[in-house]
Short mmCIF file of C-alpha atoms in Angstrom, two decimals:
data_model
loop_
_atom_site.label_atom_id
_atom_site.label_comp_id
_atom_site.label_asym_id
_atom_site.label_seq_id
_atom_site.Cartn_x
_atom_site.Cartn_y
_atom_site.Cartn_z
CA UNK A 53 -110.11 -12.52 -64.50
CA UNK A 54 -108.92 -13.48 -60.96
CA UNK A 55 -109.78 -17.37 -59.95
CA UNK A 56 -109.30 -18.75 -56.80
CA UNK A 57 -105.80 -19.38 -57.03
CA UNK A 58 -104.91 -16.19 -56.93
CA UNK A 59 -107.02 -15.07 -54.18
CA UNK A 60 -105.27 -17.98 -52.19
CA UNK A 61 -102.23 -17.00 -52.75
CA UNK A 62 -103.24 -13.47 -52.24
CA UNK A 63 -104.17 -14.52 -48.76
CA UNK A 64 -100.93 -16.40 -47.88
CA UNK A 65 -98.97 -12.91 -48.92
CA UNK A 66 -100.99 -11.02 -46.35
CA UNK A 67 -100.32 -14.35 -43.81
CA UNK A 68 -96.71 -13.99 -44.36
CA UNK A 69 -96.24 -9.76 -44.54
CA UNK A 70 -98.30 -10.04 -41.28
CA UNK A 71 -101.31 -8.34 -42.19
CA UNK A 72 -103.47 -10.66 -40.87
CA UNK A 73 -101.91 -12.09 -37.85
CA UNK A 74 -101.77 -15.56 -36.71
CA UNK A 75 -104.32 -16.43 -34.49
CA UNK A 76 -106.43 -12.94 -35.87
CA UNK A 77 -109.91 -12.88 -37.53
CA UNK A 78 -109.50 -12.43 -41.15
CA UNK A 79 -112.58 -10.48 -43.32
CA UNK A 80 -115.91 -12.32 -44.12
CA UNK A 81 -116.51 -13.96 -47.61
CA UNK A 82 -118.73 -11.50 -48.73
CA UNK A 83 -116.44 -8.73 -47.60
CA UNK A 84 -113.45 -10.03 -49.57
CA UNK A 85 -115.75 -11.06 -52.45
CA UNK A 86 -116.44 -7.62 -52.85
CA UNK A 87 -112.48 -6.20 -52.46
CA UNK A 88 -111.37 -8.61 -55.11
CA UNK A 89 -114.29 -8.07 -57.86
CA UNK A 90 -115.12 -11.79 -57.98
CA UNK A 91 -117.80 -14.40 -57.10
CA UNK A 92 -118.14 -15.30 -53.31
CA UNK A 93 -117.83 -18.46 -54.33
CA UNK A 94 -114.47 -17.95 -55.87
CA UNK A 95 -113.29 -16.54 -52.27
CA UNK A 96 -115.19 -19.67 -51.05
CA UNK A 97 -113.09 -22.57 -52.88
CA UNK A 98 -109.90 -20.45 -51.83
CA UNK A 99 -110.86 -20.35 -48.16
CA UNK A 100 -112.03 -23.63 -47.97
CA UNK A 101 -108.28 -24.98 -49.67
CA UNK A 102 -106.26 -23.12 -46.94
CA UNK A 103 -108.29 -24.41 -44.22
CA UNK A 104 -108.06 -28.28 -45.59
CA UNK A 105 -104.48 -27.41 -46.10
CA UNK A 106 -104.44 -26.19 -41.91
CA UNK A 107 -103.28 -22.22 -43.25
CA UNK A 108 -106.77 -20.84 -42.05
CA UNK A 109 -109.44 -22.39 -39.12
CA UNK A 110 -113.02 -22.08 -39.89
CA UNK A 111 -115.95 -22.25 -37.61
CA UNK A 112 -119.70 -21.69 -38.72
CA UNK A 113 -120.67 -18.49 -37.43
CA UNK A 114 -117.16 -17.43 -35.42
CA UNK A 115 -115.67 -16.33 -38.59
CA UNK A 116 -112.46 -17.86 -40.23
CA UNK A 117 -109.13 -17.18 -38.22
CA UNK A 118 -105.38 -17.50 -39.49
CA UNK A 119 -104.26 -20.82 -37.89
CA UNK A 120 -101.98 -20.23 -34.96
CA UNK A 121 -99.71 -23.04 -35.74
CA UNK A 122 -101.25 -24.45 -38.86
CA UNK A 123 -100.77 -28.05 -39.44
CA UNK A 124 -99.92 -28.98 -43.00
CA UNK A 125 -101.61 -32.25 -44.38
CA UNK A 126 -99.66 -34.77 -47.68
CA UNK A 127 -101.78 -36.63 -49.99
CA UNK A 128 -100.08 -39.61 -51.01
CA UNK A 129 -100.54 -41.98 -53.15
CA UNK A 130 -100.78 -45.31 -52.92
CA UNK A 131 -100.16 -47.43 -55.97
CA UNK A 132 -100.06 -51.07 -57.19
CA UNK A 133 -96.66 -51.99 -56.92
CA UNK A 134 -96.71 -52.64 -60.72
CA UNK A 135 -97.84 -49.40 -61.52
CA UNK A 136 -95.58 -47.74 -59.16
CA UNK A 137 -92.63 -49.54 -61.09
CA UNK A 138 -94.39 -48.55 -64.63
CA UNK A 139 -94.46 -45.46 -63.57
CA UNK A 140 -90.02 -44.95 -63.32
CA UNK A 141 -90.28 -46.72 -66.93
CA UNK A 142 -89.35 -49.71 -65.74
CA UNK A 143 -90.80 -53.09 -66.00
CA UNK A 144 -92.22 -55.35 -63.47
CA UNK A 145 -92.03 -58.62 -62.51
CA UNK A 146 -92.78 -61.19 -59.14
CA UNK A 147 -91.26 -64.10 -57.90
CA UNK A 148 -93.95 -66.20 -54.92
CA UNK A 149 -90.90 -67.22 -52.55
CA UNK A 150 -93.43 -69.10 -50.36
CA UNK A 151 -97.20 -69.95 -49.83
CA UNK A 152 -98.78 -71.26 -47.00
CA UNK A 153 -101.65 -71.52 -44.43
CA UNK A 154 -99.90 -70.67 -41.38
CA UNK A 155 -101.01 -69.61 -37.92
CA UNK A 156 -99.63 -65.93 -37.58
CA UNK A 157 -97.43 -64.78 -35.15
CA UNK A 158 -99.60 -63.39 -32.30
CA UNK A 159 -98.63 -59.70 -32.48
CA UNK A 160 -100.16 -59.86 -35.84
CA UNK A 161 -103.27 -61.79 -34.96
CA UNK A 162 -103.28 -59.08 -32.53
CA UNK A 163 -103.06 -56.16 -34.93
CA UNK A 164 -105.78 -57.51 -37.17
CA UNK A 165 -107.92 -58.30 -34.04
CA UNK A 166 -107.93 -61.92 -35.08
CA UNK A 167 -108.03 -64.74 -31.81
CA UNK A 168 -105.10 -66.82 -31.59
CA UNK A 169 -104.93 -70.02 -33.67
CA UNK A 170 -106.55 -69.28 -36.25
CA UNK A 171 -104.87 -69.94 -40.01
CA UNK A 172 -104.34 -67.65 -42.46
CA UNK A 173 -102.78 -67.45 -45.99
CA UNK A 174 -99.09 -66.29 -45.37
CA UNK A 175 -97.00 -65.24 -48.77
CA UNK A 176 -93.91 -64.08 -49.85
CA UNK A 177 -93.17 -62.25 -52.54
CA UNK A 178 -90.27 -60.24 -54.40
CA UNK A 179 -91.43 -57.72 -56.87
CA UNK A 180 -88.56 -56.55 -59.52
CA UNK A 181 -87.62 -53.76 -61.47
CA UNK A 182 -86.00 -54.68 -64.63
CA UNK A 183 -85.32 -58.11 -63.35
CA UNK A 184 -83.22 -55.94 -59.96
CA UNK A 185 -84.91 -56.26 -56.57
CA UNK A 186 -87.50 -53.75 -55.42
CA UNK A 187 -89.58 -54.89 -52.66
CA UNK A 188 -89.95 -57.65 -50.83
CA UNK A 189 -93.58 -58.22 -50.05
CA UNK A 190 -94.82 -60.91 -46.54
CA UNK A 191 -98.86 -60.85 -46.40
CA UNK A 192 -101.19 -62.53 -43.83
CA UNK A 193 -104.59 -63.01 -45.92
CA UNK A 194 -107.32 -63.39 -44.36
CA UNK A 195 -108.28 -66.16 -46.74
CA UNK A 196 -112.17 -67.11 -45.49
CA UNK A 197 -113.67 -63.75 -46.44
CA UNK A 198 -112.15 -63.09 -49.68
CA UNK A 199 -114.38 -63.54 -52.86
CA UNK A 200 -113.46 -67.19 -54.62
CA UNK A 201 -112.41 -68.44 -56.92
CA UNK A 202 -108.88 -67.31 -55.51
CA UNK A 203 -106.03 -67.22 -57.67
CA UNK A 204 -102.50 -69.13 -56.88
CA UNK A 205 -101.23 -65.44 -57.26
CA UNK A 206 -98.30 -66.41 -59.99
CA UNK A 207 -100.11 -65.45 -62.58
CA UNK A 208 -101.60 -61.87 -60.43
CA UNK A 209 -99.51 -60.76 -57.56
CA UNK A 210 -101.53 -60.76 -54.61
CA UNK A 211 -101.12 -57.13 -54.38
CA UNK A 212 -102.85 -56.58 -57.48
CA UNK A 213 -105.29 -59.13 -57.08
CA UNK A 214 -106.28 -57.47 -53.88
CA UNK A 215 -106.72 -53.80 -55.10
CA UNK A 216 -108.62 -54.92 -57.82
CA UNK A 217 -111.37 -57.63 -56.34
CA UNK A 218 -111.23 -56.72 -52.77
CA UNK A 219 -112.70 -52.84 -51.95
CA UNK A 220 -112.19 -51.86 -48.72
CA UNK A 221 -113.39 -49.85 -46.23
CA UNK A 222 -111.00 -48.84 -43.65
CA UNK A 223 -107.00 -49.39 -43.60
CA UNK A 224 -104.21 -47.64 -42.15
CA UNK A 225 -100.60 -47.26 -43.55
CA UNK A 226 -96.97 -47.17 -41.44
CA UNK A 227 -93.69 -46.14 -42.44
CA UNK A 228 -90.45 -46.97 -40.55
CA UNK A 229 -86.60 -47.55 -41.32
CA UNK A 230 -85.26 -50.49 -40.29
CA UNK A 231 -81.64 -52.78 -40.95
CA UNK A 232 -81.98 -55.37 -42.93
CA UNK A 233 -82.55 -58.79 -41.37
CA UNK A 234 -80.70 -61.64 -42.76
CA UNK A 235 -83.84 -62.95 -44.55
CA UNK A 236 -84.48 -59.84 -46.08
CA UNK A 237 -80.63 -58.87 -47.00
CA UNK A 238 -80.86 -62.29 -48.75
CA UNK A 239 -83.64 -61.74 -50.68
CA UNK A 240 -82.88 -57.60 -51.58
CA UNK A 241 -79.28 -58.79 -52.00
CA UNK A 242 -77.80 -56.31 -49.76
CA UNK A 243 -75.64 -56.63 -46.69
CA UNK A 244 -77.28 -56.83 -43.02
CA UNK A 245 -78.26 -54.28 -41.61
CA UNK A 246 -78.69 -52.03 -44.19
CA UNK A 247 -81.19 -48.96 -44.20
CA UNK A 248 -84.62 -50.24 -45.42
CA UNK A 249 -88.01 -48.42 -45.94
CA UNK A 250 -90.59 -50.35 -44.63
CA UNK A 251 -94.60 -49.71 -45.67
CA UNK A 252 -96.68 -51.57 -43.29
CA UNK A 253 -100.52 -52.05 -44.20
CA UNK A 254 -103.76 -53.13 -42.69
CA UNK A 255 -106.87 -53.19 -44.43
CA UNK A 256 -110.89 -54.20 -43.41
CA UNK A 257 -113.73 -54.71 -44.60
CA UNK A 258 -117.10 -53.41 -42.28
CA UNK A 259 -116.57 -56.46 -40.33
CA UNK A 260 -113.63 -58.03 -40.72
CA UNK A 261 -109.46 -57.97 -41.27
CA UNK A 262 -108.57 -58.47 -44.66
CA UNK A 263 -104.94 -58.29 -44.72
CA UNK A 264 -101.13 -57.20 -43.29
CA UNK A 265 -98.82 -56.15 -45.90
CA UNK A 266 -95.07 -55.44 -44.98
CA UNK A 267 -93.04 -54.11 -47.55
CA UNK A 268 -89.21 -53.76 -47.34
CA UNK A 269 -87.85 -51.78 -50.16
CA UNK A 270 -83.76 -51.52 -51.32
CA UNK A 271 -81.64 -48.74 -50.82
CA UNK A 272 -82.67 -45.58 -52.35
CA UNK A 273 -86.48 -46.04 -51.82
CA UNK A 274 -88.29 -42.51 -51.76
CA UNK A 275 -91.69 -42.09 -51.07
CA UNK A 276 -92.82 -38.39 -52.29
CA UNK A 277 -95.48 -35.69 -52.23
CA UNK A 278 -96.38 -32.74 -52.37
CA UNK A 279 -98.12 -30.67 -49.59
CA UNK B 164 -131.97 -42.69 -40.23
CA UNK B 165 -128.96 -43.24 -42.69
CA UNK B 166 -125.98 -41.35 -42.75
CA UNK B 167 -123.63 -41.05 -45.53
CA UNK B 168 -121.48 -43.25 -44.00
CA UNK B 169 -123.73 -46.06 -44.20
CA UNK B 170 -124.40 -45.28 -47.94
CA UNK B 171 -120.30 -45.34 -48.15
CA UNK B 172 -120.21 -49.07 -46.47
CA UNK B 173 -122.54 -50.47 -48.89
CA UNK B 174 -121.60 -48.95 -51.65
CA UNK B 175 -117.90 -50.77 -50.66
CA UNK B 176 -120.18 -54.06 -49.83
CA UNK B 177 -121.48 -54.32 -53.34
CA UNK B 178 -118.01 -53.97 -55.07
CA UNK B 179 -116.57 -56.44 -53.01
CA UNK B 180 -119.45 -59.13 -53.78
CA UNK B 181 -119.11 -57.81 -57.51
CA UNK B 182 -122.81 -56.91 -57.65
CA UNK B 183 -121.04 -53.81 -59.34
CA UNK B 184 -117.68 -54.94 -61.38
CA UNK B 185 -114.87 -53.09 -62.06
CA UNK B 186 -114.93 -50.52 -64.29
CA UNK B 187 -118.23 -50.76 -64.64
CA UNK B 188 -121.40 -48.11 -64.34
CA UNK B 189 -122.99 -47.98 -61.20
CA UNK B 190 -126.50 -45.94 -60.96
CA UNK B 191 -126.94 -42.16 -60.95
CA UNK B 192 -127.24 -40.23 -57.85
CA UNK B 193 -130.58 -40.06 -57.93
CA UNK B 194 -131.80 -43.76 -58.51
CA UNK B 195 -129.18 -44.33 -55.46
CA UNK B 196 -131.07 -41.64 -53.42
CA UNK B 197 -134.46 -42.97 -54.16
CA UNK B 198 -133.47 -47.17 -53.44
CA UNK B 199 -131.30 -45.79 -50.16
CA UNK B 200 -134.53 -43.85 -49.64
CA UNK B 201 -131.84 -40.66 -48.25
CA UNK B 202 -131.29 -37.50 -49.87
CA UNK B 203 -129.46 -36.93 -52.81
CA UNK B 204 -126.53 -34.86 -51.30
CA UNK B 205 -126.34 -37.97 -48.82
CA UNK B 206 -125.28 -40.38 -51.77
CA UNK B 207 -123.27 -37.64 -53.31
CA UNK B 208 -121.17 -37.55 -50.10
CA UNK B 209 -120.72 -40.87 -49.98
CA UNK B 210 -119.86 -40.80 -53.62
CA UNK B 211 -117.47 -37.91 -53.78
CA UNK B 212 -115.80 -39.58 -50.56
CA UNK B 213 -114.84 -42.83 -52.31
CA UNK B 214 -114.00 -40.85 -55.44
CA UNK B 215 -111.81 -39.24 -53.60
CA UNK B 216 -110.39 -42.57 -52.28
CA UNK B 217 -109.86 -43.58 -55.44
CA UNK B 218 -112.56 -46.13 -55.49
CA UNK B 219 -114.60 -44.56 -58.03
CA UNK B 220 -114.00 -42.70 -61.10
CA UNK B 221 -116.94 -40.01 -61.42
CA UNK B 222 -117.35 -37.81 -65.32
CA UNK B 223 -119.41 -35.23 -66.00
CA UNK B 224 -121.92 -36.56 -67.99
CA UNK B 225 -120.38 -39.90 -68.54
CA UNK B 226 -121.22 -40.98 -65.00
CA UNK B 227 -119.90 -43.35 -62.28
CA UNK B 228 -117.43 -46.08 -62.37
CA UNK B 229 -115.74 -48.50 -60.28
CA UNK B 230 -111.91 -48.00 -60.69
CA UNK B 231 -110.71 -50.79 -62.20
CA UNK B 232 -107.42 -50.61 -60.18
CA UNK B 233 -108.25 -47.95 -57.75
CA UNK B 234 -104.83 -46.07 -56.28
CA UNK B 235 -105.54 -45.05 -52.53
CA UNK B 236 -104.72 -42.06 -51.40
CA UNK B 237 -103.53 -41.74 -47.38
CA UNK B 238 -103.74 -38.34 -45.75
CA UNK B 239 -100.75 -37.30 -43.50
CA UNK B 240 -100.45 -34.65 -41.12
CA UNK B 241 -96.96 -32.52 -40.70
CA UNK B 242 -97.30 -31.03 -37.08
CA UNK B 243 -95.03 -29.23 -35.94
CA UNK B 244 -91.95 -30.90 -34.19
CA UNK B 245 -92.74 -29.59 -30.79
CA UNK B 246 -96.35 -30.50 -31.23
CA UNK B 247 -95.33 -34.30 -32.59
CA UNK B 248 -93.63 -34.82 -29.30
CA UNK B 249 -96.19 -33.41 -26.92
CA UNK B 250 -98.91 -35.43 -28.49
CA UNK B 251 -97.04 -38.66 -27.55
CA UNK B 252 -97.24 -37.54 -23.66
CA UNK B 253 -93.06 -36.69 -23.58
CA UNK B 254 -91.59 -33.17 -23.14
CA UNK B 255 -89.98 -31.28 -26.22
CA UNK B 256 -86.78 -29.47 -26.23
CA UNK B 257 -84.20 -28.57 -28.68
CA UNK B 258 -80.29 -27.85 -28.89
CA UNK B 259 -78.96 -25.40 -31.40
CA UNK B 260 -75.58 -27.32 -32.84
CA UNK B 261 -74.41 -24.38 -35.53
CA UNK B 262 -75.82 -21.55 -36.80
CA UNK B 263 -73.87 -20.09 -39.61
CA UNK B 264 -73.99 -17.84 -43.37
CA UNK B 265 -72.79 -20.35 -45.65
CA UNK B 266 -73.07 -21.48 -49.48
CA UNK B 267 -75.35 -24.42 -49.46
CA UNK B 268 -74.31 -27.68 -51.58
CA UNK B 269 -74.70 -27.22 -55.36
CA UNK B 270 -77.47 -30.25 -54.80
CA UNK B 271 -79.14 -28.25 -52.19
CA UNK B 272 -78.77 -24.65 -54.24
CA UNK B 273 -80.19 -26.37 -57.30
CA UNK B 274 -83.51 -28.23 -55.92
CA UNK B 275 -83.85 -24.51 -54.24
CA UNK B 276 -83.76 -23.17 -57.62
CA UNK B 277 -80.97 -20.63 -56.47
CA UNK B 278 -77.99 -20.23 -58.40
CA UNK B 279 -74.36 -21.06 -57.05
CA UNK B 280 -72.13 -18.63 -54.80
CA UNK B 281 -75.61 -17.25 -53.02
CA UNK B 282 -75.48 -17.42 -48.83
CA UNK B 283 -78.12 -19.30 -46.76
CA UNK B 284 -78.45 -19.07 -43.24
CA UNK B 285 -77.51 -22.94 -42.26
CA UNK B 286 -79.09 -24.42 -39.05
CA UNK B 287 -78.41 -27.83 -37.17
CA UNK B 288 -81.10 -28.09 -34.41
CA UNK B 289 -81.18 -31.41 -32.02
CA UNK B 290 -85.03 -32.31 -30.99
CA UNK B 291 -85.10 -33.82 -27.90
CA UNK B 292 -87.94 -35.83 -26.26
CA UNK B 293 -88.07 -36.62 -22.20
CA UNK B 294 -83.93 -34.95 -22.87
CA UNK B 295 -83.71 -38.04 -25.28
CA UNK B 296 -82.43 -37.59 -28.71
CA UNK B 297 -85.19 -37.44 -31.40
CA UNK B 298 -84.77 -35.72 -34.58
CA UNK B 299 -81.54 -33.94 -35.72
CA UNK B 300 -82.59 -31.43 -38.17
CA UNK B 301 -80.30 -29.40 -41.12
CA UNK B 302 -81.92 -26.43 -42.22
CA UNK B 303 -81.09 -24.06 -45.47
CA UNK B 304 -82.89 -20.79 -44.95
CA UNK B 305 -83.77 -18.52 -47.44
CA UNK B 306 -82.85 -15.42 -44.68
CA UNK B 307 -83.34 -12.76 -47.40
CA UNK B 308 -87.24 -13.28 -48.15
CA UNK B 309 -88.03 -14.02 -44.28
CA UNK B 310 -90.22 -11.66 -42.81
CA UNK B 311 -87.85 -9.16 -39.45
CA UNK B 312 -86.78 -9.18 -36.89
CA UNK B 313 -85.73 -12.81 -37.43
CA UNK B 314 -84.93 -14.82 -34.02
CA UNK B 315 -81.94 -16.41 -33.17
CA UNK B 316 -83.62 -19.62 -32.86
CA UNK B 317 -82.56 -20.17 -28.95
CA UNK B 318 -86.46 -19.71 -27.28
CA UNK B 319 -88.31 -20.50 -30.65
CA UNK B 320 -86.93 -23.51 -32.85
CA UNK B 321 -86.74 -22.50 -36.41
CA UNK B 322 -89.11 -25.25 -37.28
CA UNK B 323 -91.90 -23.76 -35.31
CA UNK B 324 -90.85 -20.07 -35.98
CA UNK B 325 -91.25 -21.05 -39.84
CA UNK B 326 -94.78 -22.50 -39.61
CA UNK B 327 -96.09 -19.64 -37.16
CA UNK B 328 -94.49 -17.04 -39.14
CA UNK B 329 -94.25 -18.02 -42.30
CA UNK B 330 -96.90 -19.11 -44.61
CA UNK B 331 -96.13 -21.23 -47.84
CA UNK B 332 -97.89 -21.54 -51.00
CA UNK B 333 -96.35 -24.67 -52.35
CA UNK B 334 -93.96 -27.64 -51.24
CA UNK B 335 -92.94 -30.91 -51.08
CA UNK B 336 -92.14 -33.66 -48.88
CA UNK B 337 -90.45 -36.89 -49.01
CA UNK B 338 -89.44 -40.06 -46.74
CA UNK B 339 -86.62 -42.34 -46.95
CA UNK B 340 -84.39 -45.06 -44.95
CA UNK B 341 -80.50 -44.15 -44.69
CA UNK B 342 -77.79 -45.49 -42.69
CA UNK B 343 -76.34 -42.94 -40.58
CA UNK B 344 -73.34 -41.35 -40.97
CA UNK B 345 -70.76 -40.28 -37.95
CA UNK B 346 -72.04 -36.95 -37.57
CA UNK B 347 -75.91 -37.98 -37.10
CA UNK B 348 -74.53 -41.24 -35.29
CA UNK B 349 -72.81 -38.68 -32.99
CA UNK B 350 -75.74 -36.54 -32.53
CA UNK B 351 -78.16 -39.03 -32.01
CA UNK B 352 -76.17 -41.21 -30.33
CA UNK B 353 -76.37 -44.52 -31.87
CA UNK B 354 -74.07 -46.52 -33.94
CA UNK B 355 -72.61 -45.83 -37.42
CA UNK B 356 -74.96 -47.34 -40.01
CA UNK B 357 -78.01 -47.50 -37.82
CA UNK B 358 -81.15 -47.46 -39.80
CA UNK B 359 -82.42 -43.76 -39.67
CA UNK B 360 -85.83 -42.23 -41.22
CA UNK B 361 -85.41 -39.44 -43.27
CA UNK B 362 -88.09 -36.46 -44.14
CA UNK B 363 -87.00 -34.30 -46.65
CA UNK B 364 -89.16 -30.65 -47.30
CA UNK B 365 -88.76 -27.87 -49.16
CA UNK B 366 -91.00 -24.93 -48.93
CA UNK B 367 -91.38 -21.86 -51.72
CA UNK B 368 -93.58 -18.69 -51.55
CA UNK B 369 -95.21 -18.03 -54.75
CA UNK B 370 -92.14 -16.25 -56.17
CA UNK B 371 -89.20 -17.46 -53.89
CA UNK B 372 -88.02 -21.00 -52.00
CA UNK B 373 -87.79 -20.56 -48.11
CA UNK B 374 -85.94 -23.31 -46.90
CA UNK B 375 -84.85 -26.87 -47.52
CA UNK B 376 -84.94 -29.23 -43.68
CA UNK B 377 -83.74 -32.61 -43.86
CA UNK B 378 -85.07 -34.63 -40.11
CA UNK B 379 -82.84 -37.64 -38.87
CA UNK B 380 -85.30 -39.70 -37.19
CA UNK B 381 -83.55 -42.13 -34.59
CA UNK B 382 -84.65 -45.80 -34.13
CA UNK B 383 -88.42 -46.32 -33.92
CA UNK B 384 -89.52 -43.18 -35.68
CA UNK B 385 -93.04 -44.30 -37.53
CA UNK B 386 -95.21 -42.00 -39.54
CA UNK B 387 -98.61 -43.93 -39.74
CA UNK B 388 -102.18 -42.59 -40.93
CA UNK B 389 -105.54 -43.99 -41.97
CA UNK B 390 -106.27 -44.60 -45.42
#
């Protein structure tokens, strides 16, 4: 019995031997429900995967076309730190290098639409894998909107503490390569200037900022997926 | 009139105030429907949404739960190179560097799944923005599986010929920092040990892989989506 993986990848053989043509109408549901003996909706859950995954384009009523130049979406995830380093066997642990209330600098008041002046919870932290240097974590918190009582966060990285008490409704994510300030090569342990991948995050509620996250991660950092 | 949206948002609202915990049940879909006074496939939107988010965990049978440590997911689009550059308002062109039939790396022949001795068609392509250097790609392509006549790659860059002409059924992708080395620090034109970003894909047909592109990103590069 034929399930919808195999009419999708059916349909990607006749993308790529050019038998349907970039750009080109392709048949109706019903039409290639029939040609392949199984339920519409079977053809329906393939269809509907190639055009989330940009292969096809899909309007109501104009038909479904092979995408001219498709653009291919990556799901990623994005773990707790701990579970991240869990997840290469390895165990975790966190060091607080510094906690204050802090005005932040303004292109990050700017960034979480914040005025200027105002005080937030600034923190360091180094997460470790097997005792080595992984990440080194700097957070702005917005510190008035989050539920109480608040931890100290050396018990509960702030990171953690976050995913699990604050839900969220929008954020974005960044990634960049950038050397290694002194700061950071101290803390890493690795020489100036070296290659780091950076994560940058920003996450609101409805109404208002919640936090920035930048995360510099050592040599050999990989971020994965598959699309 | 409510959309799903606004179900979404308070849905998020009540497991930030805790009125729902985490990992605990919230109510069915249709005691939602009925207090939200919308239709059920309006909470079930909202529902499948934040599932998908990895906000909720939803069982047949066993019903909805707040994740107790929900892992985001962040959606990322891979546009074509040409397409990348136009979108930020700067004009795209491209340099072919070398263009040769060679035996890849054992690395690169064995995360192709190829065995040793067989000949790829190796590309080095410069992307250029506003004539500026911008991404120095190295290509392995599968020539034997491609579909003919195959270009030379001077009018249509190999990236772009690939995703018009060339539809894949699975691959991956992955980022990572490196310091360059003299050949990228030559082609891009900055120093020795400058902080690049690195994408790494591989693409495979259901039967074959098509190619293996690694992307030099100069200083600045940033991938960045919502979450």
């Amino acid at each position: 019995m034929k399930g919808w993986e195999d009419i999708r990848a059916e349909v990607l053989r006749r993308i790529r031997v050019r038998d349907w043509q970039p750009g080109g109408l392709i048949p109706t549901e019903e039409e290639l429900a029939v040609e392949f003996g199984v339920a519409r909706a079977t053809v329906n859950r393939a269809l509907r995967d190639l055009a989330e995954a940009g292969v096809l384009e899909r309007r109501r009523k104009a038909g479904t076309r092979v995408a001219a130049l498709p653009v291919r979406k990556a799901t990623l995830d994005i773990p707790v730190i701990r579970q991240e380093i869990e997840a290469r066997g390895q165990a975790h642990s966190f060091q607080v290098l510094k906690q204050a209330f802090m005005e932040p600098p303004v292109p990050i008041a700017s960034r979480l639409g914040l005025p200027p002046g105002i005080k937030l919870l600034y923190l360091e932290t180094l997460h470790l894998a097997d005792g080595k240097p992984f990440a080194f974590e700097t957070r702005w918190l917005n510190s008035e909107i989050l539920p109480r009582p608040m931890p100290d966060f050396q018990e509960l990285s702030a990171n953690e503490w976050l995913v699990s008490h604050v839900a969220y409704v929008t954020g974005d994510i960044a990634f960049t390569a950038e050397g290694a300030g002194p700061r950071e090569a101290a803390v890493l342990g690795v020489a100036v200037g070296t290659a780091l991948f950076i994560t940058e995050r920003m996450t609101w509620t409805a109404e208002s900022p919640i936090t920035f996250v930048r995360l510099a991660h050592g040599s050999g950092y990989r971020v994965q997926t598959l699309v």
